[in-house]
CSV table of C-alpha atoms in Angstrom, one decimal:
chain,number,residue,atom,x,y,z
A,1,UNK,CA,-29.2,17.9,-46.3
A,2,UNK,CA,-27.6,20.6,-48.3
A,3,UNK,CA,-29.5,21.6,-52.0
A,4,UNK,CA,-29.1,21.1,-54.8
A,5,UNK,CA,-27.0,24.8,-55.7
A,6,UNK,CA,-24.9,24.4,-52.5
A,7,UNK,CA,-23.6,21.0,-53.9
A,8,UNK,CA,-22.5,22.9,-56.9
A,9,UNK,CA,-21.0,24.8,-54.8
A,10,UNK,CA,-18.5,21.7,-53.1
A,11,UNK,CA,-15.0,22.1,-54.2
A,12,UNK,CA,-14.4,18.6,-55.8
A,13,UNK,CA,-12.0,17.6,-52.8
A,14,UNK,CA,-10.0,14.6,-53.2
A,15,UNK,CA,-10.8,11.7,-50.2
A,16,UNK,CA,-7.8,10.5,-48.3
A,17,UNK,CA,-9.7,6.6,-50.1
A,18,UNK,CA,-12.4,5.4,-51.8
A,19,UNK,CA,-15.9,4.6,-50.7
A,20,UNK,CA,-18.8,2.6,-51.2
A,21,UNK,CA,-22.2,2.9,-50.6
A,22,UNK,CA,-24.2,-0.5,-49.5
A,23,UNK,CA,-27.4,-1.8,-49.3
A,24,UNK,CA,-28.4,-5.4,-47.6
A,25,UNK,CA,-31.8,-6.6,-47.5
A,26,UNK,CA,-33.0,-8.5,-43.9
A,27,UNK,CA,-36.3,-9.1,-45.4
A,28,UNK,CA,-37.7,-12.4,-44.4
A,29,UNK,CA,-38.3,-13.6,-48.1
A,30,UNK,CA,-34.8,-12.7,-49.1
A,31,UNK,CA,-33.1,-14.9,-45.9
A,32,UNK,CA,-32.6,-18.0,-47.8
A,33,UNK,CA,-30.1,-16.0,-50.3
A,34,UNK,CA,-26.3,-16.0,-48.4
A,35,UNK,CA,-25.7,-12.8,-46.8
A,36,UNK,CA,-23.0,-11.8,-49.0
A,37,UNK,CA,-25.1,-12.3,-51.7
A,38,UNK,CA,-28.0,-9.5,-50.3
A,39,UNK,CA,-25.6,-7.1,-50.3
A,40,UNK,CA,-25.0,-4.5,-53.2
A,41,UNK,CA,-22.8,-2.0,-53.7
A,42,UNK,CA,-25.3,1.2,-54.4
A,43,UNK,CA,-22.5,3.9,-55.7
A,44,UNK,CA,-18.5,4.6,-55.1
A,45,UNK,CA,-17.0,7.7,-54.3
A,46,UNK,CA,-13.5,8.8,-54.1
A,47,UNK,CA,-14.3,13.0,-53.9
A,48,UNK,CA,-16.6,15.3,-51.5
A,49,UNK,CA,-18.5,16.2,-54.4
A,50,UNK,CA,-19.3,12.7,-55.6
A,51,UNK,CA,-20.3,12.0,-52.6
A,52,UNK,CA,-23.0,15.0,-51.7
A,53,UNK,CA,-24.4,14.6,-55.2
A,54,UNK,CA,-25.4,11.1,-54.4
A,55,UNK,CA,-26.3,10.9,-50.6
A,56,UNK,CA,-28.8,13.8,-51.2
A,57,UNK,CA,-30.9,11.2,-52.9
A,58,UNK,CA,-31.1,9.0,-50.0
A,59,UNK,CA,-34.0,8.4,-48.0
A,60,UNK,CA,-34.6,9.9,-45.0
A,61,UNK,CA,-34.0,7.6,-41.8
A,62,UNK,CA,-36.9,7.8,-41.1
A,63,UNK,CA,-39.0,6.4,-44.1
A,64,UNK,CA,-36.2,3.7,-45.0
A,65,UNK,CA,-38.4,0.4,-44.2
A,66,UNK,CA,-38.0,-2.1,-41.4
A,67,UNK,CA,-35.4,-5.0,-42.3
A,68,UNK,CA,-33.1,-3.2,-44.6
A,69,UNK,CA,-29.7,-2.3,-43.6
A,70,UNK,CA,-27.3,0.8,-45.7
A,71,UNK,CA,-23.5,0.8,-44.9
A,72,UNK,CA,-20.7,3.0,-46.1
A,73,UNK,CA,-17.5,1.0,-46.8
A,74,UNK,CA,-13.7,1.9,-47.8
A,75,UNK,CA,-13.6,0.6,-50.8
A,76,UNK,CA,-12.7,-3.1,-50.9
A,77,UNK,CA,-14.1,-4.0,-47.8
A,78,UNK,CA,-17.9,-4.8,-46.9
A,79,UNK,CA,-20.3,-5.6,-43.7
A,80,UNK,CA,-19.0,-9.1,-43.8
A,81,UNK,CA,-17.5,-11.1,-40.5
A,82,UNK,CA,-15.0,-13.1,-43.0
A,83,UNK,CA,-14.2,-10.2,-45.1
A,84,UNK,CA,-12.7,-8.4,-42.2
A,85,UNK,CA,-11.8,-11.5,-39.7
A,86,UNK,CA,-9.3,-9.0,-38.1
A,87,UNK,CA,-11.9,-6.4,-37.1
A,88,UNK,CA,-14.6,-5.4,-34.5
A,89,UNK,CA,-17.2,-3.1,-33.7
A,90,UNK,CA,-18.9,-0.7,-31.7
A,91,UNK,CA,-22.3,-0.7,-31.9
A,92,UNK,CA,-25.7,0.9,-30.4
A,93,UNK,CA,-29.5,-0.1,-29.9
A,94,UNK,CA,-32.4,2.3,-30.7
A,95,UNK,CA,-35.7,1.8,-30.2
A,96,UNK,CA,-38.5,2.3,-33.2
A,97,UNK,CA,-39.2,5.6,-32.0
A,98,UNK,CA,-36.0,6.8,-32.0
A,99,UNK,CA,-36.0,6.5,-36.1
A,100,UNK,CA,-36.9,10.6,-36.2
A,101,UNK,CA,-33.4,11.2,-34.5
A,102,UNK,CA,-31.3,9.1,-36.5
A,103,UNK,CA,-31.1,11.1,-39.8
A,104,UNK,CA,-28.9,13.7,-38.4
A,105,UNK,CA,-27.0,11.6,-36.2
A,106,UNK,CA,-26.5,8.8,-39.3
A,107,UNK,CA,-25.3,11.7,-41.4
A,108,UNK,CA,-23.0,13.0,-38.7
A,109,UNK,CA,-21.1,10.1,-38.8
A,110,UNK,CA,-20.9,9.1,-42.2
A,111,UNK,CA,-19.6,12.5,-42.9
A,112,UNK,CA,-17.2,11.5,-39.4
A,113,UNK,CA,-15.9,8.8,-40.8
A,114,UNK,CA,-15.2,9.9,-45.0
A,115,UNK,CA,-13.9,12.5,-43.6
A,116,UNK,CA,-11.8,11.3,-41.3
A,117,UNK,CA,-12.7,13.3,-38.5
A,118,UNK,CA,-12.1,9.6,-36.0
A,119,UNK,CA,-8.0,10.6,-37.3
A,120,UNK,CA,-7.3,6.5,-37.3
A,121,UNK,CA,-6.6,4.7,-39.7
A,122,UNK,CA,-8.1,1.6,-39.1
A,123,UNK,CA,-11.6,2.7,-39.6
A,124,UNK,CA,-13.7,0.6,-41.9
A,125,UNK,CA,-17.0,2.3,-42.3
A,126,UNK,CA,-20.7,2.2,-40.4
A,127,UNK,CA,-23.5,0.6,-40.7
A,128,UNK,CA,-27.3,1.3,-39.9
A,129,UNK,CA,-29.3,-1.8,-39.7
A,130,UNK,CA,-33.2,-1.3,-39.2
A,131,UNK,CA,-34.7,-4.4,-38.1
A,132,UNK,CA,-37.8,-5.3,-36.3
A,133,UNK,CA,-38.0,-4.2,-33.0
A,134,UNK,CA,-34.7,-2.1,-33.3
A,135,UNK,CA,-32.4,-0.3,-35.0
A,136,UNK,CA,-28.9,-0.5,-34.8
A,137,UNK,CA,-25.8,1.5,-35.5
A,138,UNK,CA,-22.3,0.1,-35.7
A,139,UNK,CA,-18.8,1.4,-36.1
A,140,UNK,CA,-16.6,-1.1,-38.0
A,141,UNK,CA,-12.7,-0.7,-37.5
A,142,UNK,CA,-9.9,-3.5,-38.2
A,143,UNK,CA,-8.8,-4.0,-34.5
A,144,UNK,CA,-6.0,-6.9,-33.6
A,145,UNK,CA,-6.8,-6.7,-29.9
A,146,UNK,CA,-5.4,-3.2,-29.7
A,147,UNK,CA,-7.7,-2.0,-26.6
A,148,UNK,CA,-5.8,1.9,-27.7
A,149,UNK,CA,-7.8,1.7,-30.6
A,150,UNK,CA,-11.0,0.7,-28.8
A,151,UNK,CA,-11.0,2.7,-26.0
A,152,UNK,CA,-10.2,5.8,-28.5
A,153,UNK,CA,-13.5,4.9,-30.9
A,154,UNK,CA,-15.5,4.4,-27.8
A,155,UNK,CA,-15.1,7.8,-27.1
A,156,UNK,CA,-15.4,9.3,-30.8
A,157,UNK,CA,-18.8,7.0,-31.5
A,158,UNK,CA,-19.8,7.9,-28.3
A,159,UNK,CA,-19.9,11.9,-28.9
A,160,UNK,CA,-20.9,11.8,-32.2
A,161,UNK,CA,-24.0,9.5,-31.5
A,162,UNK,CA,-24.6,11.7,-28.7
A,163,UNK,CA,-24.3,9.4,-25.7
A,164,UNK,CA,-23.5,10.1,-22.5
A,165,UNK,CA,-20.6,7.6,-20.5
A,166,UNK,CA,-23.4,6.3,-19.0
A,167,UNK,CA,-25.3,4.8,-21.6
A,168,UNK,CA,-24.9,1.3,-22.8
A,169,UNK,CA,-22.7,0.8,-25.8
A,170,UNK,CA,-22.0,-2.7,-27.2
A,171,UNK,CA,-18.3,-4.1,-28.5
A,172,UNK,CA,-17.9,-7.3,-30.2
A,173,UNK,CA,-15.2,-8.9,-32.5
A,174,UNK,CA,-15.8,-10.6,-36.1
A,175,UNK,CA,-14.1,-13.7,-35.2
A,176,UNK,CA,-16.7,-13.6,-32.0
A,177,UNK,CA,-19.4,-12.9,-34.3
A,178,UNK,CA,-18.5,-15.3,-36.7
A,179,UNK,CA,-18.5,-18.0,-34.1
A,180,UNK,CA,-21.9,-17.1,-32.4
A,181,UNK,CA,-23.4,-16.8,-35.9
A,182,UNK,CA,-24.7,-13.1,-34.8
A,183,UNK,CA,-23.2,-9.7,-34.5
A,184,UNK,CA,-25.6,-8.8,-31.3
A,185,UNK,CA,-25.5,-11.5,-29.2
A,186,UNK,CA,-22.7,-12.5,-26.3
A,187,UNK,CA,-21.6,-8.5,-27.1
A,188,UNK,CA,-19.8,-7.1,-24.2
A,189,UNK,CA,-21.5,-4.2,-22.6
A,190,UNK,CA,-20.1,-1.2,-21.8
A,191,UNK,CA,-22.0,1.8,-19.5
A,192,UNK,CA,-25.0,0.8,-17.2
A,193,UNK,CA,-28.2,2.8,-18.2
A,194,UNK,CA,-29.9,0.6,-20.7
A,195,UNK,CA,-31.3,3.3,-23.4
A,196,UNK,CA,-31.6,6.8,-23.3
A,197,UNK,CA,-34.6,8.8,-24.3
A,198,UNK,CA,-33.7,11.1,-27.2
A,199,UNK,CA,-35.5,14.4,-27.6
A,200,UNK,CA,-34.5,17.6,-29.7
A,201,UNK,CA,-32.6,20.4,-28.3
């Protein structure tokens, strides 16, 4: 995470959109409140500077607690199945352990996707939902059965989460989703080793 005097230091570079920053509770006590209603927009961003001088105040993967889940949006849209009945996502399963990894490849991504490093225009944003036994990274992107688009982001997630072809990666639609009442399950699968172990380089 860059300090304080190198965010100065960020030219005040206009995005190509806006974005927001979200934050949805999975806590057990808060599951009888509507989904849509757990989730809050945290901050909005439109330049490179807005952003840095807020995300440096984020926690660390690492010590974010079980059962919450932080998403960064284009503007407009959120995490929702119904607020984006036209889209899908890829998504990816890491064990508990794997929490020490995630800050850099979380950040990697976010700063993939603002910046738009994916070059496509459908992208939506990501989410990073830690829940019990798991946590689980998605790639959100308004899809209309266009398997181009797919097969592109599969590759692009892929890299940037650094996962071999290999590995399992997950795909599922909203209006699957929405149907099944859950975002992981019925997910088609795509790559044959189950979970890789992560180490540093």
């Amino acid at each position: 995470m860059e300090s304080k005097k190198e965010i100065e230091e960020i030219p005040d570079k206009k995005l190509n959109c806006e974005w927001t920053f979200l934050y949805t509770s999975r806590k057990e006590q808060d599951r009888h409140i509507p989904y849509e209603n757990r989730t809050q927009e945290i901050f909005s961003f439109s330049t490179l500077k807005e952003f840095f001088t807020r995300f440096m105040f984020i926690k660390n993967i690492e010590l974010i607690p079980r059962d919450n889940e932080i998403a960064v949006f284009k503007k407009g849209y959120k995490p929702l199945w119904e607020n984006a009945p036209e889209s899908a996502f890829w998504f990816y399963r890491f064990h508990p352990e794997d929490d020490k990894y995630l800050n850099i490849k979380w950040e990697q991504l976010v700063f993939a996707v603002i910046g738009e490093q994916f070059d496509e225009p459908n992208i939506l944003g990501v989410v990073l939902s830690k829940r019990g036994r798991e946590t689980v990274i998605e790639l959100w992107f308004n899809y209309f059965g266009f398997n181009k688009i797919k097969s592109k982001l599969e590759s692009k997630f892929r890299n940037l989460i650094g996962l071999e072809y290999e590995d399992m990666l997950f795909f599922k639609e909203n209006k699957d989703s929405f149907k099944d009442k859950s975002s992981l399950r019925n997910a088609e699968t795509y790559g044959h080793k189950k979970r890789r172990k992560f180490t540093y380089n």
